[in-house]
């Protein structure tokens, strides 16, 4: 262990804790080098000396390490030759074991130890790339104090565009995720019955997915996999939390299964009914499923995100349901979670004019919300994930939706 100690005491401030062996990763060395070298090419072309990443998604994407914030700073420094994660001592040597590259540990003994660690490997730099969309005003001020005279350059958008085109290895991992989504969805359906608590249905799904993830890889950190399961009025928001509400016969329900694997998020969402559905509910549900079918066929290379949204808007408008649409029609998938990451350049919305390209991974997820008290009240949403190919798109979810399969009899 190499360590740098303060001259006035024997407390370690910056160290290299390299204990154990590098851990198994789903990504090859060639894949990780591809990512880092792509970034290095961008840095060289824009005369940026060093990149300092601070976000969950970019640290994970470029190093393989996914941090747990807990009130401490993390970083990833990439220059022309090396990649080094900067992590707090409370995490021990686990960050080094997960990092494709080097790691430096800093302690809490002085508030500037994080910056001291970065300064030690960035001497003489003139231009530093940072993520403007992730750096707070306070943190920006701290960086300016730690690097006087250094120009701070935004690299958030360029790295987002690099992440939008997924490699074949990423496609393989994402396919594992969608398969495990289906395991969670089936567990939801098996647990759904009148009188059950939403939380019990969600627990059955999450447990099934975690166990499947654990059995699918030689070594994997089991973190952040979760399920939202809503019923009745709770279905009006796609991100409403699980409650202990008891499910009643005739309730509209929503399953939302989200396995997290090596920082990669996948999802399946389905509308279900407990025991039965009214005629009005069935009419609205079938209409939303038609939007799902049409939208799925629109995903193909060369199609603009905005074109898909506008075309599907017309379908809702023809039924006077556009006023009940509650969010965009889909988004990019990859290094993503409910609390980090967003490739906002690939969202199926009217104001996003990006053309879909082979290698991209996007969802189709139409939703309408009929307000409580109206006939057919509740939230209707379906969700599949697609890999954009050279000629079209591959649906990697392939799980049934609609009234034929999703009215669950106890």
Short mmCIF file of C-alpha atoms in Angstrom, two decimals:
data_model
loop_
_atom_site.label_atom_id
_atom_site.label_comp_id
_atom_site.label_asym_id
_atom_site.label_seq_id
_atom_site.Cartn_x
_atom_site.Cartn_y
_atom_site.Cartn_z
CA UNK A 1 0.00 0.00 0.00
CA UNK A 2 1.40 3.37 -1.01
CA UNK A 3 0.32 6.32 1.15
CA UNK A 4 0.87 10.06 1.42
CA UNK A 5 0.76 11.34 5.01
CA UNK A 6 0.44 14.90 6.28
CA UNK A 7 3.78 16.28 7.38
CA UNK A 8 2.41 17.29 10.78
CA UNK A 9 0.76 14.03 11.81
CA UNK A 10 0.59 10.34 11.03
CA UNK A 11 -2.95 10.32 9.59
CA UNK A 12 -3.27 9.13 6.00
CA UNK A 13 -5.02 11.59 3.70
CA UNK A 14 -4.55 9.98 0.29
CA UNK A 15 -3.69 6.34 -0.32
CA UNK A 16 -3.87 3.44 -2.74
CA UNK A 17 -5.84 0.58 -1.22
CA UNK A 18 -5.47 -2.23 -3.73
CA UNK A 19 -6.60 -5.30 -1.79
CA UNK A 20 -7.86 -8.53 -3.35
CA UNK A 21 -8.28 -9.10 -7.07
CA UNK A 22 -10.19 -7.25 -9.78
CA UNK A 23 -13.78 -8.48 -9.81
CA UNK A 24 -15.63 -10.18 -12.66
CA UNK A 25 -17.28 -7.83 -15.14
CA UNK A 26 -19.81 -8.52 -17.90
CA UNK A 27 -17.69 -6.31 -20.16
CA UNK A 28 -14.39 -7.32 -21.74
CA UNK A 29 -11.20 -5.30 -21.45
CA UNK A 30 -11.60 -4.48 -25.14
CA UNK A 31 -15.08 -3.07 -24.51
CA UNK A 32 -13.93 -0.88 -21.61
CA UNK A 33 -10.90 0.29 -23.59
CA UNK A 34 -13.22 1.18 -26.49
CA UNK A 35 -15.22 3.47 -24.22
CA UNK A 36 -12.21 5.15 -22.63
CA UNK A 37 -10.37 5.57 -25.94
CA UNK A 38 -13.45 7.10 -27.53
CA UNK A 39 -13.46 9.67 -24.77
CA UNK A 40 -9.72 10.27 -25.17
CA UNK A 41 -10.25 11.01 -28.85
CA UNK A 42 -12.84 13.64 -27.91
CA UNK A 43 -10.49 15.19 -25.34
CA UNK A 44 -7.66 15.35 -27.85
CA UNK A 45 -9.86 16.85 -30.59
CA UNK A 46 -11.04 19.59 -28.23
CA UNK A 47 -7.69 20.18 -26.52
CA UNK A 48 -9.00 19.13 -23.11
CA UNK A 49 -6.21 17.84 -20.86
CA UNK A 50 -8.22 15.70 -18.45
CA UNK A 51 -11.81 14.63 -17.82
CA UNK A 52 -13.20 14.58 -14.29
CA UNK A 53 -16.47 12.67 -14.06
CA UNK A 54 -18.64 12.95 -10.97
CA UNK A 55 -21.96 11.40 -12.06
CA UNK A 56 -23.11 7.88 -11.31
CA UNK A 57 -23.69 7.09 -14.97
CA UNK A 58 -20.41 8.28 -16.47
CA UNK A 59 -18.24 6.89 -13.67
CA UNK A 60 -20.00 3.57 -14.14
CA UNK A 61 -19.89 3.68 -17.94
CA UNK A 62 -16.19 4.49 -18.20
CA UNK A 63 -14.84 2.54 -15.20
CA UNK A 64 -17.35 -0.19 -14.32
CA UNK A 65 -17.65 1.11 -10.75
CA UNK A 66 -21.05 2.23 -9.43
CA UNK A 67 -20.79 4.28 -6.28
CA UNK A 68 -23.09 4.75 -3.30
CA UNK A 69 -23.10 8.50 -2.57
CA UNK A 70 -23.96 8.66 1.14
CA UNK A 71 -22.81 12.30 1.40
CA UNK A 72 -19.27 11.86 0.03
CA UNK A 73 -17.67 12.90 -3.25
CA UNK A 74 -16.63 10.43 -5.95
CA UNK A 75 -14.75 10.98 -9.18
CA UNK A 76 -13.18 9.40 -12.23
CA UNK A 77 -10.15 11.06 -13.79
CA UNK A 78 -9.30 10.08 -17.37
CA UNK A 79 -6.35 11.50 -19.28
CA UNK A 80 -4.49 10.42 -22.40
CA UNK A 81 -3.00 7.35 -20.73
CA UNK A 82 -4.85 6.39 -17.56
CA UNK A 83 -8.22 6.15 -15.81
CA UNK A 84 -8.45 6.51 -12.02
CA UNK A 85 -11.45 6.47 -9.71
CA UNK A 86 -11.33 8.75 -6.65
CA UNK A 87 -13.24 7.25 -3.73
CA UNK A 88 -13.67 7.75 0.03
CA UNK A 89 -11.97 5.47 2.52
CA UNK A 90 -15.28 4.31 3.92
CA UNK A 91 -15.67 2.18 0.76
CA UNK A 92 -12.40 0.36 1.41
CA UNK A 93 -10.80 -1.34 -1.59
CA UNK A 94 -14.07 -2.35 -3.29
CA UNK A 95 -13.89 0.59 -5.75
CA UNK A 96 -10.45 -0.54 -6.93
CA UNK A 97 -11.71 -4.09 -7.41
CA UNK A 98 -14.57 -2.80 -9.61
CA UNK A 99 -12.57 -0.17 -11.55
CA UNK A 100 -11.19 -0.78 -15.01
CA UNK A 101 -8.08 1.21 -14.23
CA UNK A 102 -6.48 2.64 -11.12
CA UNK A 103 -8.03 3.89 -7.88
CA UNK A 104 -7.06 6.46 -5.26
CA UNK A 105 -8.63 6.50 -1.80
CA UNK A 106 -9.05 9.67 0.25
CA UNK A 107 -9.95 9.98 3.95
CA UNK A 108 -12.27 12.31 5.84
CA UNK A 109 -9.49 13.77 8.01
CA UNK A 110 -9.44 17.00 6.02
CA UNK A 111 -12.26 18.47 3.94
CA UNK A 112 -9.97 19.03 0.94
CA UNK A 113 -8.63 15.47 0.68
CA UNK A 114 -10.89 14.70 -2.30
CA UNK A 115 -9.37 17.59 -4.23
CA UNK A 116 -5.88 16.72 -3.01
CA UNK A 117 -6.27 13.27 -4.56
CA UNK A 118 -7.31 14.76 -7.91
CA UNK A 119 -4.59 17.42 -7.84
CA UNK A 120 -1.96 14.72 -7.39
CA UNK A 121 -2.72 13.17 -10.80
CA UNK A 122 -3.65 16.31 -12.80
CA UNK A 123 -0.61 18.54 -12.33
CA UNK A 124 -0.02 21.18 -14.97
CA UNK A 125 -3.42 20.94 -16.67
CA UNK A 126 -4.96 23.99 -18.37
CA UNK A 127 -8.37 22.67 -19.47
CA UNK A 128 -10.48 20.32 -17.36
CA UNK A 129 -13.59 18.58 -18.68
CA UNK A 130 -16.47 18.30 -16.20
CA UNK A 131 -20.19 17.52 -16.36
CA UNK A 132 -22.02 20.84 -16.11
CA UNK A 133 -25.33 19.03 -15.65
CA UNK A 134 -24.05 17.23 -12.55
CA UNK A 135 -21.83 19.82 -10.84
CA UNK A 136 -23.64 22.05 -8.31
CA UNK A 137 -22.73 25.72 -7.90
CA UNK A 138 -21.00 24.91 -4.61
CA UNK A 139 -18.97 22.12 -6.18
CA UNK A 140 -18.04 24.32 -9.15
CA UNK A 141 -16.72 26.95 -6.75
CA UNK A 142 -14.69 24.28 -4.94
CA UNK A 143 -13.22 23.12 -8.26
CA UNK A 144 -12.30 26.68 -9.21
CA UNK A 145 -10.56 27.12 -5.85
CA UNK A 146 -8.73 23.79 -6.21
CA UNK A 147 -7.69 24.47 -9.83
CA UNK A 148 -6.99 28.21 -10.11
CA UNK A 149 -6.49 29.35 -13.69
CA UNK A 150 -7.81 26.07 -15.13
CA UNK A 151 -10.63 26.40 -17.67
CA UNK A 152 -13.64 24.17 -16.96
CA UNK A 153 -15.13 22.65 -20.13
CA UNK A 154 -18.51 20.92 -20.34
CA UNK A 155 -18.30 17.30 -21.52
CA UNK A 156 -21.75 16.15 -20.37
CA UNK A 157 -23.47 16.29 -23.77
CA UNK A 158 -20.64 14.67 -25.80
CA UNK A 159 -20.43 11.75 -23.37
CA UNK A 160 -24.21 11.33 -23.47
CA UNK A 161 -24.08 10.92 -27.26
CA UNK A 162 -21.25 8.38 -26.90
CA UNK A 163 -23.44 6.34 -24.55
CA UNK A 164 -26.51 6.35 -26.81
CA UNK A 165 -25.01 3.86 -29.27
CA UNK A 166 -24.73 0.59 -27.38
CA UNK A 167 -22.14 -2.08 -28.14
CA UNK A 168 -22.96 -5.74 -28.73
CA UNK A 169 -21.77 -6.48 -25.18
CA UNK A 170 -24.17 -3.89 -23.82
CA UNK A 171 -26.98 -5.39 -25.90
CA UNK A 172 -26.24 -8.78 -24.36
CA UNK A 173 -26.44 -7.39 -20.82
CA UNK A 174 -29.61 -5.45 -21.58
CA UNK A 175 -31.19 -8.63 -22.97
CA UNK A 176 -30.39 -10.36 -19.67
CA UNK A 177 -32.23 -7.49 -18.01
CA UNK A 178 -35.36 -7.78 -20.14
CA UNK A 179 -35.45 -11.54 -19.56
CA UNK A 180 -35.30 -10.90 -15.82
CA UNK A 181 -37.99 -8.22 -16.17
CA UNK A 182 -40.26 -10.96 -17.46
CA UNK A 183 -39.44 -13.12 -14.44
CA UNK A 184 -40.52 -10.24 -12.20
CA UNK A 185 -43.67 -9.63 -14.23
CA UNK A 186 -44.72 -13.26 -13.97
CA UNK A 187 -44.12 -13.19 -10.21
CA UNK A 188 -46.34 -10.10 -9.98
CA UNK A 189 -49.10 -11.86 -11.87
CA UNK A 190 -48.80 -14.96 -9.71
CA UNK A 191 -49.06 -12.91 -6.49
CA UNK A 192 -51.90 -10.64 -7.62
CA UNK A 193 -55.25 -11.38 -5.99
CA UNK A 194 -58.05 -9.55 -4.21
CA UNK A 195 -57.09 -8.73 -0.64
CA UNK A 196 -53.32 -8.83 -1.21
CA UNK A 197 -51.31 -5.75 -0.31
CA UNK A 198 -49.53 -3.89 -3.09
CA UNK A 199 -46.29 -4.34 -1.15
CA UNK A 200 -46.66 -8.12 -1.06
CA UNK A 201 -47.03 -8.27 -4.84
CA UNK A 202 -44.01 -5.98 -5.27
CA UNK A 203 -41.91 -8.05 -2.85
CA UNK A 204 -42.68 -11.25 -4.75
CA UNK A 205 -41.49 -9.64 -7.96
CA UNK A 206 -38.34 -8.08 -6.53
CA UNK A 207 -37.31 -11.27 -4.76
CA UNK A 208 -37.74 -13.30 -7.95
CA UNK A 209 -35.62 -10.84 -9.95
CA UNK A 210 -32.82 -10.57 -7.38
CA UNK A 211 -32.55 -14.35 -7.18
CA UNK A 212 -32.41 -14.62 -10.97
CA UNK A 213 -29.72 -11.94 -11.21
CA UNK A 214 -27.69 -13.74 -8.54
CA UNK A 215 -27.85 -17.02 -10.43
CA UNK A 216 -27.10 -15.49 -13.85
CA UNK A 217 -23.58 -14.12 -13.30
CA UNK A 218 -20.36 -15.45 -11.73
CA UNK A 219 -20.18 -12.36 -9.53
CA UNK A 220 -22.58 -9.43 -9.28
CA UNK A 221 -23.36 -6.68 -6.79
CA UNK A 222 -27.05 -7.02 -5.90
CA UNK A 223 -28.26 -3.47 -5.51
CA UNK A 224 -31.15 -1.21 -6.57
CA UNK A 225 -33.46 -3.81 -8.18
CA UNK A 226 -37.02 -2.85 -7.31
CA UNK A 227 -40.71 -3.11 -8.25
CA UNK A 228 -43.49 -0.57 -8.25
CA UNK A 229 -46.91 -2.17 -8.10
CA UNK A 230 -49.94 0.12 -7.99
CA UNK A 231 -53.69 -0.42 -7.87
CA UNK A 232 -56.78 1.71 -8.19
CA UNK A 233 -56.17 5.44 -7.90
CA UNK A 234 -52.46 4.80 -7.31
CA UNK A 235 -52.09 3.87 -11.00
CA UNK A 236 -52.55 7.51 -12.09
CA UNK A 237 -48.81 8.18 -11.79
CA UNK A 238 -46.18 6.00 -13.41
CA UNK A 239 -43.77 6.57 -10.52
CA UNK A 240 -46.17 6.39 -7.57
CA UNK A 241 -44.57 4.38 -4.76
CA UNK A 242 -45.73 1.03 -3.50
CA UNK A 243 -48.16 1.21 -0.58
CA UNK A 244 -49.86 -1.25 1.74
CA UNK A 245 -53.20 -0.64 0.00
CA UNK A 246 -55.27 -3.82 -0.36
CA UNK A 247 -56.13 -4.77 -3.93
CA UNK A 248 -59.86 -5.07 -4.60
CA UNK A 249 -61.74 -7.10 -7.17
CA UNK A 250 -62.17 -5.02 -10.34
CA UNK A 251 -59.15 -2.80 -9.57
CA UNK A 252 -57.00 -1.54 -12.39
CA UNK A 253 -53.37 -2.37 -11.55
CA UNK A 254 -49.92 -1.54 -12.90
CA UNK A 255 -46.81 -3.66 -12.63
CA UNK A 256 -43.42 -2.01 -13.05
CA UNK A 257 -40.40 -4.33 -12.75
CA UNK A 258 -36.90 -2.85 -12.73
CA UNK A 259 -33.88 -5.14 -12.43
CA UNK A 260 -30.53 -3.33 -12.03
CA UNK A 261 -27.46 -5.20 -13.30
CA UNK A 262 -23.98 -3.63 -13.19
CA UNK A 263 -25.62 -0.19 -13.30
CA UNK A 264 -27.83 -1.05 -16.29
CA UNK A 265 -31.56 -0.54 -15.83
CA UNK A 266 -34.26 -2.38 -17.74
CA UNK A 267 -38.02 -2.29 -17.32
CA UNK A 268 -41.32 -3.87 -18.13
CA UNK A 269 -44.66 -2.20 -17.38
CA UNK A 270 -48.10 -3.66 -17.85
CA UNK A 271 -51.73 -2.81 -17.16
CA UNK A 272 -53.61 -5.57 -15.34
CA UNK A 273 -57.01 -6.00 -13.73
CA UNK A 274 -57.89 -8.01 -10.68
CA UNK A 275 -60.60 -10.54 -11.61
CA UNK A 276 -62.60 -8.31 -14.01
CA UNK A 277 -62.69 -5.06 -15.96
CA UNK A 278 -65.66 -2.83 -16.82
CA UNK A 279 -66.66 -2.18 -20.42
CA UNK A 280 -65.28 1.37 -20.24
CA UNK A 281 -62.01 0.17 -18.79
CA UNK A 282 -61.71 -2.41 -21.56
CA UNK A 283 -62.38 0.20 -24.24
CA UNK A 284 -59.68 2.56 -22.93
CA UNK A 285 -57.24 -0.29 -22.35
CA UNK A 286 -57.65 -1.60 -25.88
CA UNK A 287 -57.09 1.87 -27.30
CA UNK A 288 -53.86 2.30 -25.34
CA UNK A 289 -52.72 -1.16 -26.50
CA UNK A 290 -53.34 -0.05 -30.10
CA UNK A 291 -51.03 2.93 -29.52
CA UNK A 292 -48.50 0.45 -28.17
CA UNK A 293 -48.74 -1.72 -31.29
CA UNK A 294 -48.52 1.21 -33.71
CA UNK A 295 -45.68 2.83 -31.77
CA UNK A 296 -43.69 -0.38 -31.65
CA UNK A 297 -43.81 -0.59 -35.45
CA UNK A 298 -42.57 3.00 -35.79
CA UNK A 299 -39.23 2.31 -34.10
CA UNK A 300 -36.67 1.98 -36.89
CA UNK A 301 -33.43 3.61 -38.04
CA UNK A 302 -33.85 7.05 -39.59
CA UNK A 303 -37.12 7.75 -37.78
CA UNK A 304 -37.01 10.93 -35.71
CA UNK A 305 -38.10 10.78 -32.08
CA UNK A 306 -40.40 13.75 -32.68
CA UNK A 307 -42.02 12.07 -35.70
CA UNK A 308 -42.98 9.06 -33.61
CA UNK A 309 -44.50 11.26 -30.90
CA UNK A 310 -46.47 13.39 -33.35
CA UNK A 311 -47.85 10.36 -35.18
CA UNK A 312 -48.99 8.71 -31.94
CA UNK A 313 -50.51 11.99 -30.76
CA UNK A 314 -52.84 11.86 -33.75
CA UNK A 315 -54.02 8.40 -32.75
CA UNK A 316 -54.88 9.57 -29.23
CA UNK A 317 -56.48 12.72 -30.66
CA UNK A 318 -58.79 10.67 -32.88
CA UNK A 319 -60.30 9.20 -29.69
CA UNK A 320 -60.26 12.51 -27.76
CA UNK A 321 -57.71 11.00 -25.36
CA UNK A 322 -54.66 13.17 -26.05
CA UNK A 323 -55.53 15.38 -23.06
CA UNK A 324 -55.00 12.33 -20.82
CA UNK A 325 -51.50 11.49 -22.06
CA UNK A 326 -49.05 12.08 -19.20
CA UNK A 327 -45.47 11.79 -20.54
CA UNK A 328 -43.34 10.95 -23.60
CA UNK A 329 -43.58 7.72 -25.56
CA UNK A 330 -40.21 6.23 -24.65
CA UNK A 331 -36.54 6.85 -23.97
CA UNK A 332 -33.03 5.49 -24.28
CA UNK A 333 -31.86 2.59 -22.13
CA UNK A 334 -28.41 1.67 -20.82
CA UNK A 335 -26.53 3.05 -17.81
CA UNK A 336 -29.64 4.42 -16.17
CA UNK A 337 -31.61 4.32 -12.95
CA UNK A 338 -34.43 6.06 -11.11
CA UNK A 339 -31.87 8.26 -9.36
CA UNK A 340 -29.16 8.70 -11.97
CA UNK A 341 -28.53 8.86 -15.69
CA UNK A 342 -30.64 10.13 -18.52
CA UNK A 343 -29.77 10.16 -22.20
CA UNK A 344 -32.13 13.04 -22.87
CA UNK A 345 -31.09 13.28 -26.52
CA UNK A 346 -33.04 10.10 -27.28
CA UNK A 347 -36.53 10.56 -25.88
CA UNK A 348 -39.66 9.97 -27.95
CA UNK A 349 -41.09 13.46 -27.50
CA UNK A 350 -42.29 16.22 -29.80
CA UNK A 351 -39.33 18.47 -28.99
CA UNK A 352 -36.59 15.86 -29.57
CA UNK A 353 -35.58 15.60 -33.23
CA UNK A 354 -32.88 12.95 -32.93
CA UNK A 355 -32.88 10.26 -35.62
CA UNK A 356 -32.84 6.71 -34.31
CA UNK A 357 -29.66 4.84 -35.27
CA UNK A 358 -28.63 1.17 -35.25
CA UNK A 359 -27.32 0.20 -31.83
CA UNK A 360 -29.62 2.50 -29.89
CA UNK A 361 -31.88 0.92 -27.29
CA UNK A 362 -35.25 2.59 -26.70
CA UNK A 363 -38.58 1.86 -25.08
CA UNK A 364 -42.12 2.22 -26.32
CA UNK A 365 -44.32 3.12 -23.34
CA UNK A 366 -47.60 4.92 -24.05
CA UNK A 367 -49.67 5.99 -21.05
CA UNK A 368 -52.97 7.73 -20.47
CA UNK A 369 -54.43 8.70 -17.10
CA UNK A 370 -58.20 9.00 -16.70
CA UNK A 371 -58.93 11.10 -13.58
CA UNK A 372 -60.55 9.54 -10.55
CA UNK A 373 -64.34 9.72 -10.62
CA UNK A 374 -64.62 9.39 -14.41
CA UNK A 375 -65.72 6.16 -16.13
CA UNK A 376 -62.70 3.96 -16.72
CA UNK A 377 -60.58 5.91 -14.21
CA UNK A 378 -56.96 4.91 -13.72
CA UNK A 379 -53.60 4.82 -15.44
CA UNK A 380 -53.01 2.61 -18.49
CA UNK A 381 -49.46 1.93 -19.63
CA UNK A 382 -47.50 -0.72 -21.44
CA UNK A 383 -43.71 -0.84 -21.88
CA UNK A 384 -41.36 -2.85 -24.10
CA UNK A 385 -37.67 -2.33 -24.96
CA UNK A 386 -36.28 -2.41 -28.51
CA UNK A 387 -32.80 -2.59 -30.00
CA UNK A 388 -32.65 -0.51 -33.18
CA UNK A 389 -31.14 -2.61 -35.99
CA UNK A 390 -29.93 -1.81 -39.51
CA UNK A 391 -33.39 -2.53 -40.93
CA UNK A 392 -35.87 -2.11 -38.09
CA UNK A 393 -36.01 -2.92 -34.39
CA UNK A 394 -35.84 -6.05 -32.26
CA UNK A 395 -38.35 -6.31 -29.42
CA UNK A 396 -36.34 -7.83 -26.56
CA UNK A 397 -39.22 -7.81 -24.06
CA UNK A 398 -41.72 -10.15 -25.77
CA UNK A 399 -44.22 -10.44 -22.93
CA UNK A 400 -47.99 -10.37 -23.46
CA UNK A 401 -50.09 -7.30 -22.84
CA UNK A 402 -53.78 -6.48 -23.12
CA UNK A 403 -57.08 -7.95 -21.91
CA UNK A 404 -56.56 -11.45 -23.27
CA UNK A 405 -53.75 -12.24 -20.81
CA UNK A 406 -53.77 -9.51 -18.19
CA UNK A 407 -57.10 -9.90 -16.41
CA UNK A 408 -55.82 -11.95 -13.48
CA UNK A 409 -58.15 -14.48 -11.95
CA UNK A 410 -57.43 -15.40 -8.34
#
